[in-house]
PDB file of C-alpha atoms in Angstrom:
ATOM      1  CA  MET Q  15       0.000   0.000   0.000  1.00 40.00           C
ATOM      2  CA  ARG Q  16       1.230   3.500  -0.746  1.00 42.00           C
ATOM      3  CA  ALA Q  17       2.457   5.162   2.420  1.00 44.00           C
ATOM      4  CA  ARG Q  18       0.566   8.354   1.628  1.00 76.00           C
ATOM      5  CA  LEU Q  19      -2.827   6.696   1.961  1.00 91.00           C
ATOM      6  CA  LEU Q  20      -2.565   6.889   5.750  1.00 94.00           C
ATOM      7  CA  GLU Q  21      -0.243   9.507   7.158  1.00 95.00           C
ATOM      8  CA  PHE Q  22       0.829  10.308  10.691  1.00 95.00           C
ATOM      9  CA  THR Q  23       3.849  12.188  11.965  1.00 96.00           C
ATOM     10  CA  GLU Q  24       6.075  11.032  14.795  1.00 97.00           C
ATOM     11  CA  ASP Q  25       4.643  13.856  16.889  1.00 98.00           C
ATOM     12  CA  GLU Q  26       1.109  12.616  16.175  1.00 98.00           C
ATOM     13  CA  LYS Q  27       2.124   9.065  17.032  1.00 97.00           C
ATOM     14  CA  TRP Q  28       3.512  10.130  20.423  1.00 97.00           C
ATOM     15  CA  ALA Q  29       0.467  12.349  20.998  1.00 98.00           C
ATOM     16  CA  VAL Q  30      -1.830   9.358  20.466  1.00 98.00           C
ATOM     17  CA  LEU Q  31       0.234   7.253  22.881  1.00 97.00           C
ATOM     18  CA  LYS Q  32       0.231  10.096  25.402  1.00 97.00           C
ATOM     19  CA  HIS Q  33      -3.531  10.442  25.055  1.00 97.00           C
ATOM     20  CA  GLU Q  34      -3.886   6.761  25.911  1.00 96.00           C
ATOM     21  CA  ASP Q  35      -1.281   7.074  28.692  1.00 97.00           C
ATOM     22  CA  CYS Q  36       0.796   4.351  27.083  1.00 96.00           C
ATOM     23  CA  THR Q  37       4.346   3.894  25.802  1.00 97.00           C
ATOM     24  CA  GLU Q  38       5.218   2.206  22.523  1.00 96.00           C
ATOM     25  CA  GLU Q  39       6.692  -0.687  24.481  1.00 97.00           C
ATOM     26  CA  GLU Q  40       3.505  -1.096  26.505  1.00 98.00           C
ATOM     27  CA  LEU Q  41       1.411  -1.081  23.323  1.00 97.00           C
ATOM     28  CA  ASP Q  42       3.669  -3.738  21.797  1.00 97.00           C
ATOM     29  CA  GLU Q  43       3.234  -5.816  24.942  1.00 98.00           C
ATOM     30  CA  LEU Q  44      -0.556  -5.543  24.633  1.00 98.00           C
ATOM     31  CA  ILE Q  45      -0.311  -6.698  21.017  1.00 98.00           C
ATOM     32  CA  GLU Q  46       1.669  -9.755  22.124  1.00 97.00           C
ATOM     33  CA  ARG Q  47      -0.944 -10.547  24.776  1.00 97.00           C
ATOM     34  CA  ILE Q  48      -3.660 -10.430  22.125  1.00 97.00           C
ATOM     35  CA  LYS Q  49      -1.617 -12.819  19.959  1.00 97.00           C
ATOM     36  CA  GLU Q  50      -1.310 -15.229  22.890  1.00 96.00           C
ATOM     37  CA  TRP Q  51      -5.036 -15.006  23.564  1.00 96.00           C
ATOM     38  CA  ILE Q  52      -5.923 -15.684  19.917  1.00 95.00           C
ATOM     39  CA  ILE Q  53      -3.834 -18.867  19.942  1.00 93.00           C
ATOM     40  CA  LYS Q  54      -5.700 -20.125  23.022  1.00 92.00           C
ATOM     41  CA  THR Q  55      -9.097 -19.579  21.371  1.00 90.00           C
ATOM     42  CA  ASN Q  56     -10.677 -21.095  18.281  1.00 84.00           C
ATOM     43  CA  LEU Q  57     -10.399 -17.774  16.449  1.00 90.00           C
ATOM     44  CA  PRO Q  58      -8.363 -17.575  13.224  1.00 92.00           C
ATOM     45  CA  VAL Q  59      -4.600 -17.148  13.593  1.00 91.00           C
ATOM     46  CA  GLU Q  60      -3.523 -14.741  10.852  1.00 93.00           C
ATOM     47  CA  GLU Q  61      -0.127 -13.982   9.368  1.00 90.00           C
ATOM     48  CA  ASN Q  62       1.509 -10.745  10.554  1.00 91.00           C
ATOM     49  CA  PRO Q  63      -1.483  -9.535  12.574  1.00 95.00           C
ATOM     50  CA  SER Q  64       0.288  -6.813  14.607  1.00 96.00           C
ATOM     51  CA  ASN Q  65      -1.211  -3.872  12.718  1.00 96.00           C
ATOM     52  CA  LYS Q  66      -4.721  -5.344  12.920  1.00 96.00           C
ATOM     53  CA  TYR Q  67      -4.376  -5.874  16.674  1.00 97.00           C
ATOM     54  CA  ARG Q  68      -2.899  -2.382  17.167  1.00 97.00           C
ATOM     55  CA  THR Q  69      -5.854  -0.845  15.328  1.00 95.00           C
ATOM     56  CA  ALA Q  70      -8.282  -2.883  17.430  1.00 95.00           C
ATOM     57  CA  LEU Q  71      -6.555  -1.845  20.659  1.00 96.00           C
ATOM     58  CA  LEU Q  72      -6.613   1.850  19.751  1.00 96.00           C
ATOM     59  CA  ASN Q  73     -10.249   1.495  18.719  1.00 93.00           C
ATOM     60  CA  CYS Q  74     -10.962   0.103  22.207  1.00 93.00           C
ATOM     61  CA  LYS Q  75      -8.935   2.617  24.242  1.00 94.00           C
ATOM     62  CA  LEU Q  76      -6.321  -0.095  24.907  1.00 96.00           C
ATOM     63  CA  SER Q  77      -8.772  -2.183  26.927  1.00 95.00           C
ATOM     64  CA  LEU Q  78      -7.782  -5.827  26.499  1.00 96.00           C
ATOM     65  CA  GLU Q  79     -11.260  -7.120  27.239  1.00 94.00           C
ATOM     66  CA  ARG Q  80     -12.965  -4.736  24.813  1.00 93.00           C
ATOM     67  CA  THR Q  81     -10.334  -5.510  22.164  1.00 94.00           C
ATOM     68  CA  LYS Q  82     -11.014  -9.223  22.545  1.00 94.00           C
ATOM     69  CA  GLU Q  83     -14.722  -8.494  22.180  1.00 90.00           C
ATOM     70  CA  CYS Q  84     -14.030  -6.362  19.104  1.00 91.00           C
ATOM     71  CA  LEU Q  85     -11.882  -9.036  17.427  1.00 93.00           C
ATOM     72  CA  ARG Q  86     -14.322 -11.807  18.287  1.00 91.00           C
ATOM     73  CA  GLY Q  87     -17.124  -9.693  16.782  1.00 90.00           C
ATOM     74  CA  TYR Q  88     -15.037  -9.086  13.644  1.00 92.00           C
ATOM     75  CA  TYR Q  89     -14.454 -12.798  13.083  1.00 92.00           C
ATOM     76  CA  HIS Q  90     -18.034 -13.706  13.976  1.00 90.00           C
ATOM     77  CA  ILE Q  91     -19.431 -11.198  11.477  1.00 90.00           C
ATOM     78  CA  ARG Q  92     -17.151 -12.442   8.682  1.00 91.00           C
ATOM     79  CA  THR Q  93     -18.415 -15.959   9.413  1.00 91.00           C
ATOM     80  CA  LEU Q  94     -22.123 -15.232   9.938  1.00 89.00           C
ATOM     81  CA  TYR Q  95     -22.311 -13.165   6.736  1.00 91.00           C
ATOM     82  CA  SER Q  96     -19.785 -15.148   4.720  1.00 92.00           C
ATOM     83  CA  ASP Q  97     -22.055 -15.096   1.644  1.00 92.00           C
ATOM     84  CA  PHE Q  98     -21.601 -11.318   1.573  1.00 93.00           C
ATOM     85  CA  PHE Q  99     -17.959 -11.070   2.671  1.00 93.00           C
ATOM     86  CA  ASP Q 100     -16.806 -13.752   0.225  1.00 91.00           C
ATOM     87  CA  LYS Q 101     -17.842 -11.419  -2.609  1.00 90.00           C
ATOM     88  CA  LEU Q 102     -15.449  -8.711  -1.418  1.00 94.00           C
ATOM     89  CA  VAL Q 103     -12.616  -9.314  -3.856  1.00 95.00           C
ATOM     90  CA  PRO Q 104     -11.146  -6.658  -6.185  1.00 96.00           C
ATOM     91  CA  ASN Q 105     -11.195  -6.982  -9.968  1.00 94.00           C
ATOM     92  CA  THR Q 106     -14.532  -8.790 -10.078  1.00 95.00           C
ATOM     93  CA  ASN Q 107     -17.789  -7.664 -11.718  1.00 95.00           C
ATOM     94  CA  THR Q 108     -19.248  -6.902  -8.281  1.00 95.00           C
ATOM     95  CA  TYR Q 109     -16.227  -4.808  -7.357  1.00 96.00           C
ATOM     96  CA  ASN Q 110     -16.090  -2.927 -10.665  1.00 96.00           C
ATOM     97  CA  LEU Q 111     -19.734  -1.845 -10.417  1.00 96.00           C
ATOM     98  CA  ALA Q 112     -19.488  -1.030  -6.707  1.00 97.00           C
ATOM     99  CA  LYS Q 113     -16.543   1.324  -7.171  1.00 96.00           C
ATOM    100  CA  GLU Q 114     -18.564   3.252  -9.762  1.00 97.00           C
ATOM    101  CA  LEU Q 115     -21.584   3.615  -7.470  1.00 97.00           C
ATOM    102  CA  VAL Q 116     -19.756   4.670  -4.271  1.00 97.00           C
ATOM    103  CA  THR Q 117     -16.910   7.141  -3.902  1.00 98.00           C
ATOM    104  CA  VAL Q 118     -15.117   6.635  -0.598  1.00 97.00           C
ATOM    105  CA  ALA Q 119     -11.746   7.384   0.925  1.00 97.00           C
ATOM    106  CA  ILE Q 120     -10.148   7.121   4.321  1.00 97.00           C
ATOM    107  CA  LEU Q 121      -8.407  10.474   4.453  1.00 97.00           C
ATOM    108  CA  PRO Q 122      -4.624  10.595   4.805  1.00 96.00           C
ATOM    109  CA  LYS Q 123      -4.387  13.458   7.292  1.00 96.00           C
ATOM    110  CA  LEU Q 124      -5.331  13.158  10.963  1.00 97.00           C
ATOM    111  CA  THR Q 125      -7.510  15.918  12.419  1.00 98.00           C
ATOM    112  CA  PRO Q 126      -5.991  18.178  15.108  1.00 97.00           C
ATOM    113  CA  ASP Q 127      -7.710  16.009  17.738  1.00 96.00           C
ATOM    114  CA  LEU Q 128      -6.057  12.940  16.158  1.00 98.00           C
ATOM    115  CA  CYS Q 129      -9.120  11.421  14.496  1.00 97.00           C
ATOM    116  CA  ARG Q 130      -9.067   9.404  11.290  1.00 97.00           C
ATOM    117  CA  THR Q 131     -11.762  10.620   8.892  1.00 98.00           C
ATOM    118  CA  THR Q 132     -13.630   8.626   6.261  1.00 97.00           C
ATOM    119  CA  CYS Q 133     -15.647  10.338   3.494  1.00 98.00           C
ATOM    120  CA  VAL Q 134     -18.393   8.477   1.643  1.00 97.00           C
ATOM    121  CA  ARG Q 135     -20.595   9.561  -1.252  1.00 97.00           C
ATOM    122  CA  ILE Q 136     -23.144   7.348  -3.037  1.00 94.00           C
ATOM    123  CA  ASP Q 137     -23.189   8.040  -6.779  1.00 95.00           C
ATOM    124  CA  ASP Q 138     -26.083   5.891  -7.916  1.00 95.00           C
ATOM    125  CA  PRO Q 139     -28.790   8.198  -9.324  1.00 93.00           C
ATOM    126  CA  GLN Q 140     -30.413   5.361 -11.305  1.00 94.00           C
ATOM    127  CA  GLY Q 141     -30.526   2.972  -8.351  1.00 94.00           C
ATOM    128  CA  GLN Q 142     -28.364   0.301 -10.000  1.00 96.00           C
ATOM    129  CA  ALA Q 143     -27.303  -1.259  -6.682  1.00 96.00           C
ATOM    130  CA  PRO Q 144     -29.197  -4.503  -5.946  1.00 95.00           C
ATOM    131  CA  ASP Q 145     -29.565  -3.514  -2.283  1.00 94.00           C
ATOM    132  CA  GLY Q 146     -28.122  -1.203   0.370  1.00 93.00           C
ATOM    133  CA  LEU Q 147     -25.352  -3.663   1.248  1.00 93.00           C
ATOM    134  CA  PHE Q 148     -23.890  -3.123  -2.204  1.00 95.00           C
ATOM    135  CA  TYR Q 149     -22.968   0.406  -1.148  1.00 95.00           C
ATOM    136  CA  GLU Q 150     -20.774  -1.131   1.592  1.00 95.00           C
ATOM    137  CA  VAL Q 151     -18.558  -3.221  -0.708  1.00 96.00           C
ATOM    138  CA  ILE Q 152     -15.916  -0.553  -1.342  1.00 97.00           C
ATOM    139  CA  PRO Q 153     -15.986   0.981   2.177  1.00 95.00           C
ATOM    140  CA  ILE Q 154     -15.393  -2.459   3.698  1.00 95.00           C
ATOM    141  CA  LEU Q 155     -12.588  -3.276   1.255  1.00 96.00           C
ATOM    142  CA  HIS Q 156     -10.872   0.015   2.092  1.00 96.00           C
ATOM    143  CA  THR Q 157     -11.380  -0.602   5.805  1.00 94.00           C
ATOM    144  CA  GLU Q 158      -9.836  -4.059   5.584  1.00 95.00           C
ATOM    145  CA  LEU Q 159      -6.732  -2.484   4.065  1.00 95.00           C
ATOM    146  CA  ARG Q 160      -6.738   0.229   6.682  1.00 95.00           C
ATOM    147  CA  ILE Q 161      -6.751  -2.114   9.665  1.00 94.00           C
ATOM    148  CA  VAL Q 162      -3.738  -4.073   8.433  1.00 94.00           C
ATOM    149  CA  THR Q 163      -1.736  -0.884   7.848  1.00 94.00           C
ATOM    150  CA  GLU Q 164       0.278   0.761  10.612  1.00 94.00           C
ATOM    151  CA  ASP Q 165      -1.731   3.655  11.950  1.00 95.00           C
ATOM    152  CA  TYR Q 166      -2.182   5.708  15.102  1.00 96.00           C
ATOM    153  CA  PHE Q 167      -5.409   7.537  15.933  1.00 97.00           C
ATOM    154  CA  VAL Q 168      -7.600   8.450  18.884  1.00 96.00           C
ATOM    155  CA  SER Q 169     -11.041   8.062  17.288  1.00 96.00           C
ATOM    156  CA  ASN Q 170     -12.958   8.016  14.013  1.00 96.00           C
ATOM    157  CA  ILE Q 171     -15.049  10.550  12.113  1.00 97.00           C
ATOM    158  CA  ILE Q 172     -17.381   9.553   9.287  1.00 96.00           C
ATOM    159  CA  VAL Q 173     -18.572  12.114   6.721  1.00 97.00           C
ATOM    160  CA  ILE Q 174     -21.406  11.037   4.420  1.00 95.00           C
ATOM    161  CA  ASP Q 175     -22.192  13.259   1.429  1.00 95.00           C
ATOM    162  CA  LEU Q 176     -25.906  13.018   0.575  1.00 91.00           C
ATOM    163  CA  GLU Q 177     -25.717  15.082  -2.615  1.00 91.00           C
ATOM    164  CA  GLY Q 178     -27.656  13.125  -5.220  1.00 86.00           C
ATOM    165  CA  PHE Q 179     -28.938  10.642  -2.632  1.00 88.00           C
ATOM    166  CA  GLY Q 180     -32.619  10.147  -3.354  1.00 87.00           C
ATOM    167  CA  LEU Q 181     -35.587   7.814  -3.159  1.00 87.00           C
ATOM    168  CA  LYS Q 182     -33.994   5.296  -5.535  1.00 92.00           C
ATOM    169  CA  ASN Q 183     -31.208   4.892  -2.977  1.00 91.00           C
ATOM    170  CA  VAL Q 184     -33.365   5.029   0.147  1.00 88.00           C
ATOM    171  CA  ILE Q 185     -35.486   2.054  -0.934  1.00 92.00           C
ATOM    172  CA  LYS Q 186     -32.344  -0.098  -1.100  1.00 93.00           C
ATOM    173  CA  TYR Q 187     -32.175  -0.001   2.695  1.00 89.00           C
ATOM    174  CA  THR Q 188     -34.730  -2.635   3.620  1.00 90.00           C
ATOM    175  CA  PRO Q 189     -35.248  -3.713   7.259  1.00 88.00           C
ATOM    176  CA  THR Q 190     -33.060  -6.770   6.606  1.00 88.00           C
ATOM    177  CA  VAL Q 191     -30.221  -4.615   5.241  1.00 89.00           C
ATOM    178  CA  ASN Q 192     -30.533  -2.139   8.134  1.00 85.00           C
ATOM    179  CA  ASN Q 193     -30.430  -4.977  10.647  1.00 84.00           C
ATOM    180  CA  MET Q 194     -27.200  -6.283   9.192  1.00 86.00           C
ATOM    181  CA  LEU Q 195     -25.576  -2.839   9.063  1.00 85.00           C
ATOM    182  CA  VAL Q 196     -26.460  -2.160  12.701  1.00 80.00           C
ATOM    183  CA  HIS Q 197     -25.231  -5.635  13.603  1.00 80.00           C
ATOM    184  CA  LEU Q 198     -21.907  -4.880  11.943  1.00 82.00           C
ATOM    185  CA  MET Q 199     -21.505  -1.622  13.873  1.00 76.00           C
ATOM    186  CA  ILE Q 200     -22.338  -3.230  17.199  1.00 76.00           C
ATOM    187  CA  SER Q 201     -20.097  -6.249  16.687  1.00 76.00           C
ATOM    188  CA  ILE Q 202     -16.930  -4.331  15.819  1.00 73.00           C
ATOM    189  CA  ASN Q 203     -17.473  -1.833  18.654  1.00 73.00           C
ATOM    190  CA  LEU Q 204     -16.547   1.161  16.503  1.00 76.00           C
ATOM    191  CA  ARG Q 205     -15.022   4.086  18.353  1.00 87.00           C
ATOM    192  CA  LEU Q 206     -16.819   7.074  16.901  1.00 90.00           C
ATOM    193  CA  LYS Q 207     -16.154  10.766  17.463  1.00 94.00           C
ATOM    194  CA  GLY Q 208     -18.773  12.027  15.049  1.00 94.00           C
ATOM    195  CA  LEU Q 209     -21.052  11.102  12.177  1.00 93.00           C
ATOM    196  CA  HIS Q 210     -21.648  13.980   9.769  1.00 95.00           C
ATOM    197  CA  PHE Q 211     -24.151  14.168   6.907  1.00 93.00           C
ATOM    198  CA  ILE Q 212     -23.444  16.971   4.451  1.00 94.00           C
ATOM    199  CA  ASN Q 213     -25.457  18.338   1.506  1.00 90.00           C
ATOM    200  CA  ALA Q 214     -28.450  16.918   3.311  1.00 83.00           C
ATOM    201  CA  PRO Q 215     -31.817  17.070   1.481  1.00 78.00           C
ATOM    202  CA  PRO Q 216     -34.914  18.339   3.363  1.00 75.00           C
ATOM    203  CA  ILE Q 217     -36.097  14.745   3.854  1.00 70.00           C
ATOM    204  CA  MET Q 218     -33.151  14.168   6.204  1.00 72.00           C
ATOM    205  CA  ASP Q 219     -34.978  16.045   8.974  1.00 71.00           C
ATOM    206  CA  LYS Q 220     -37.834  13.546   8.748  1.00 68.00           C
ATOM    207  CA  VAL Q 221     -35.409  10.614   8.743  1.00 67.00           C
ATOM    208  CA  MET Q 222     -33.690  11.883  11.886  1.00 70.00           C
ATOM    209  CA  PHE Q 223     -37.064  12.327  13.558  1.00 67.00           C
ATOM    210  CA  LEU Q 224     -37.870   8.668  12.879  1.00 63.00           C
ATOM    211  CA  VAL Q 225     -34.557   7.250  14.145  1.00 64.00           C
ATOM    212  CA  ARG Q 226     -34.397   9.318  17.329  1.00 65.00           C
ATOM    213  CA  SER Q 227     -36.640   6.827  19.096  1.00 62.00           C
ATOM    214  CA  CYS Q 228     -34.341   3.949  18.091  1.00 62.00           C
ATOM    215  CA  LEU Q 229     -30.953   5.300  19.141  1.00 64.00           C
ATOM    216  CA  PRO Q 230     -29.504   6.410  22.496  1.00 68.00           C
ATOM    217  CA  THR Q 231     -29.021  10.113  23.199  1.00 73.00           C
ATOM    218  CA  LYS Q 232     -25.250   9.720  23.506  1.00 76.00           C
ATOM    219  CA  PHE Q 233     -25.100   8.413  19.960  1.00 75.00           C
ATOM    220  CA  LEU Q 234     -27.475  11.032  18.575  1.00 80.00           C
ATOM    221  CA  ASP Q 235     -25.332  13.769  20.098  1.00 85.00           C
ATOM    222  CA  LYS Q 236     -22.563  12.700  17.722  1.00 88.00           C
ATOM    223  CA  VAL Q 237     -24.784  12.889  14.631  1.00 89.00           C
ATOM    224  CA  HIS Q 238     -24.655  16.208  12.796  1.00 90.00           C
ATOM    225  CA  VAL Q 239     -26.597  17.215   9.684  1.00 89.00           C
ATOM    226  CA  HIS Q 240     -25.110  19.960   7.480  1.00 91.00           C
ATOM    227  CA  LYS Q 241     -26.710  21.685   4.495  1.00 88.00           C
ATOM    228  CA  ASN Q 242     -23.212  22.171   3.089  1.00 89.00           C
ATOM    229  CA  ALA Q 243     -19.570  21.917   4.161  1.00 91.00           C
ATOM    230  CA  ASP Q 244     -19.457  25.361   5.808  1.00 93.00           C
ATOM    231  CA  THR Q 245     -20.655  24.092   9.196  1.00 94.00           C
ATOM    232  CA  LEU Q 246     -18.542  20.926   8.892  1.00 96.00           C
ATOM    233  CA  TYR Q 247     -15.326  22.924   9.373  1.00 96.00           C
ATOM    234  CA  LYS Q 248     -16.104  23.316  13.070  1.00 95.00           C
ATOM    235  CA  PHE Q 249     -15.520  19.574  13.415  1.00 96.00           C
ATOM    236  CA  VAL Q 250     -13.087  18.781  10.581  1.00 97.00           C
ATOM    237  CA  PRO Q 251     -10.852  21.674   9.472  1.00 97.00           C
ATOM    238  CA  LYS Q 252     -10.278  22.457   5.812  1.00 96.00           C
ATOM    239  CA  GLU Q 253      -6.704  21.165   5.811  1.00 96.00           C
ATOM    240  CA  CYS Q 254      -8.062  17.691   6.647  1.00 97.00           C
ATOM    241  CA  LEU Q 255     -10.777  17.586   3.952  1.00 97.00           C
ATOM    242  CA  PRO Q 256     -10.795  16.877   0.190  1.00 97.00           C
ATOM    243  CA  GLU Q 257     -10.910  19.851  -2.158  1.00 96.00           C
ATOM    244  CA  ASN Q 258     -14.534  18.970  -3.044  1.00 94.00           C
ATOM    245  CA  TYR Q 259     -15.498  20.359   0.347  1.00 96.00           C
ATOM    246  CA  GLY Q 260     -13.253  23.413   0.291  1.00 95.00           C
ATOM    247  CA  GLY Q 261     -10.392  21.413   1.757  1.00 96.00           C
ATOM    248  CA  GLN Q 262      -6.678  21.228   1.073  1.00 96.00           C
ATOM    249  CA  LEU Q 263      -6.410  17.506   0.339  1.00 96.00           C
ATOM    250  CA  PRO Q 264      -6.746  16.039  -3.182  1.00 96.00           C
ATOM    251  CA  SER Q 265     -10.261  15.492  -4.481  1.00 97.00           C
ATOM    252  CA  LEU Q 266     -12.403  12.710  -3.064  1.00 97.00           C
ATOM    253  CA  GLU Q 267     -12.374  11.115  -6.525  1.00 97.00           C
ATOM    254  CA  GLN Q 268      -8.562  11.036  -6.592  1.00 96.00           C
ATOM    255  CA  LEU Q 269      -8.291   9.657  -3.057  1.00 97.00           C
ATOM    256  CA  HIS Q 270     -10.945   7.051  -3.899  1.00 97.00           C
ATOM    257  CA  GLU Q 271      -8.961   6.014  -6.957  1.00 97.00           C
ATOM    258  CA  ASP Q 272      -5.767   5.723  -4.900  1.00 96.00           C
ATOM    259  CA  TRP Q 273      -7.501   3.394  -2.447  1.00 97.00           C
ATOM    260  CA  CYS Q 274      -9.007   1.348  -5.296  1.00 97.00           C
ATOM    261  CA  ILE Q 275      -5.585   0.956  -6.914  1.00 96.00           C
ATOM    262  CA  ALA Q 276      -4.235  -0.224  -3.572  1.00 95.00           C
ATOM    263  CA  SER Q 277      -7.110  -2.699  -3.201  1.00 95.00           C
ATOM    264  CA  GLU Q 278      -6.663  -4.031  -6.717  1.00 96.00           C
ATOM    265  CA  SER Q 279      -2.967  -4.631  -6.080  1.00 95.00           C
ATOM    266  CA  GLN Q 280      -3.857  -6.732  -3.017  1.00 95.00           C
ATOM    267  CA  GLU Q 281      -6.220  -9.219  -4.667  1.00 94.00           C
ATOM    268  CA  GLU Q 282      -4.462 -12.203  -3.060  1.00 95.00           C
ATOM    269  CA  PHE Q 283      -4.779 -10.606   0.377  1.00 95.00           C
ATOM    270  CA  PHE Q 284      -8.547 -10.341  -0.051  1.00 95.00           C
ATOM    271  CA  LYS Q 285      -8.794 -13.915  -1.294  1.00 94.00           C
ATOM    272  CA  LYS Q 286      -6.998 -15.057   1.865  1.00 93.00           C
ATOM    273  CA  LEU Q 287      -9.508 -13.097   3.938  1.00 93.00           C
ATOM    274  CA  GLN Q 288     -12.210 -15.419   2.610  1.00 92.00           C
ATOM    275  CA  THR Q 289     -10.690 -18.131   4.828  1.00 90.00           C
ATOM    276  CA  VAL Q 290     -10.719 -15.936   7.949  1.00 90.00           C
ATOM    277  CA  LYS Q 291     -13.678 -17.539   9.691  1.00 88.00           C
ATOM    278  CA  CYS Q 292     -14.534 -18.955  13.115  1.00 85.00           C
ATOM    279  CA  ASP Q 293     -14.967 -22.683  13.523  1.00 77.00           C
ATOM    280  CA  LYS Q 294     -18.244 -24.156  14.741  1.00 69.00           C
ATOM    281  CA  ASP Q 295     -17.080 -24.365  18.364  1.00 67.00           C
ATOM    282  CA  GLU Q 296     -16.176 -20.674  18.513  1.00 68.00           C
ATOM    283  CA  LEU Q 297     -19.079 -19.241  16.564  1.00 66.00           C
ATOM    284  CA  ALA Q 298     -21.796 -18.117  18.960  1.00 56.00           C
ATOM    285  CA  GLU Q 299     -24.967 -17.720  16.926  1.00 45.00           C
ATOM    286  CA  LEU Q 300     -25.867 -14.023  16.913  1.00 45.00           C
ATOM    287  CA  LYS Q 301     -29.514 -13.722  15.980  1.00 44.00           C
ATOM    288  CA  ILE Q 302     -31.002 -10.664  14.353  1.00 39.00           C
ATOM    289  CA  GLN Q 303     -34.588  -9.804  15.186  1.00 39.00           C
ATOM    290  CA  ASN Q 304     -36.924  -8.761  12.416  1.00 37.00           C
ATOM    291  CA  ASN Q 305     -39.097  -5.691  12.874  1.00 35.00           C
ATOM    292  CA  ASP Q 306     -40.541  -2.953  10.762  1.00 34.00           C
ATOM    293  CA  SER Q 307     -38.114  -0.279  11.930  1.00 29.00           C
ATOM    294  CA  GLY Q 308     -35.079  -2.069  10.566  1.00 31.00           C
ATOM    295  CA  PHE Q 309     -33.173  -1.497  13.792  1.00 31.00           C
ATOM    296  CA  GLY Q 310     -34.169  -4.580  15.802  1.00 32.00           C
ATOM    297  CA  VAL Q 311     -30.820  -6.176  16.581  1.00 35.00           C
ATOM    298  CA  ASP Q 312     -29.927  -8.407  19.495  1.00 39.00           C
ATOM    299  CA  GLY Q 313     -27.460  -6.336  21.450  1.00 42.00           C
ATOM    300  CA  SER Q 314     -27.324  -2.630  22.134  1.00 45.00           C
ATOM    301  CA  PHE Q 315     -25.950   0.579  20.697  1.00 41.00           C
ATOM    302  CA  LYS Q 316     -24.561   1.106  24.188  1.00 45.00           C
ATOM    303  CA  LYS Q 317     -21.740  -1.187  23.067  1.00 51.00           C
ATOM    304  CA  LEU Q 318     -20.607   1.422  20.558  1.00 51.00           C
ATOM    305  CA  ALA Q 319     -17.607   3.378  21.777  1.00 54.00           C
ATOM    306  CA  ILE Q 320     -18.887   6.940  21.546  1.00 50.00           C
ATOM    307  CA  ASP Q 321     -16.225   9.464  22.558  1.00 62.00           C
TER     308      ASP Q 321
END
């Protein structure tokens, strides 16, 4: 992977460690303890997993127990939804269409408060995607590359551009799709600083009204709806945003292409990921409830790590 896809300075690295009240040696020791724990379980033992375990630890504020929960959830999800995850391979028909319908990049520059930002924009005005999960193909591929790359961060920010997002896209998110997406979020215990919707259409107010009864206040406090990028700068400064949004980074399209090139060069890596599954003894069946709201998942949003 090109080094410039994820950047951090030595000062930022030490600032992250200081924020977590941890030395590099102590973090390395935690990584080794996770490796030892994995071997004692029936979870997959991967090659060169240090970066993945470091990312998981930072995502869980260096809590060993939460990191174990996060990793177990990651492997469970890849096993439970193997029909979906086994399709996530670059240079396939599914991949080629998905990268045309979604523009997404994990941004190279950390924010001043040491957050890693991801920008997503759905570009599917004709509703070509078979369902809402199709919009997750490229984001998940990019994320898989991210978590095996050395990185230091305190939390995560997600920016979703709703320009051009309309009814043809909304109907792709059936209750079944929503259940799975919520299940994914809960299982990986994502550490989230903020979720920002920009270029939001008027209908977004009605959507937020509907979901307020489903989500905890602490989570909703991190959700921000912006008519344009002007009010986004309070949370993510211009120097950390793509030029599409008045920022100083390359365009979202260029960053997206860089990540896609990186993904396409790692086809064998993604094929190996198809074998990363729990065995029957380890896999605890995680049932998803069906309801009309699309948010009925066994578990709780309280498990999300909201900063």
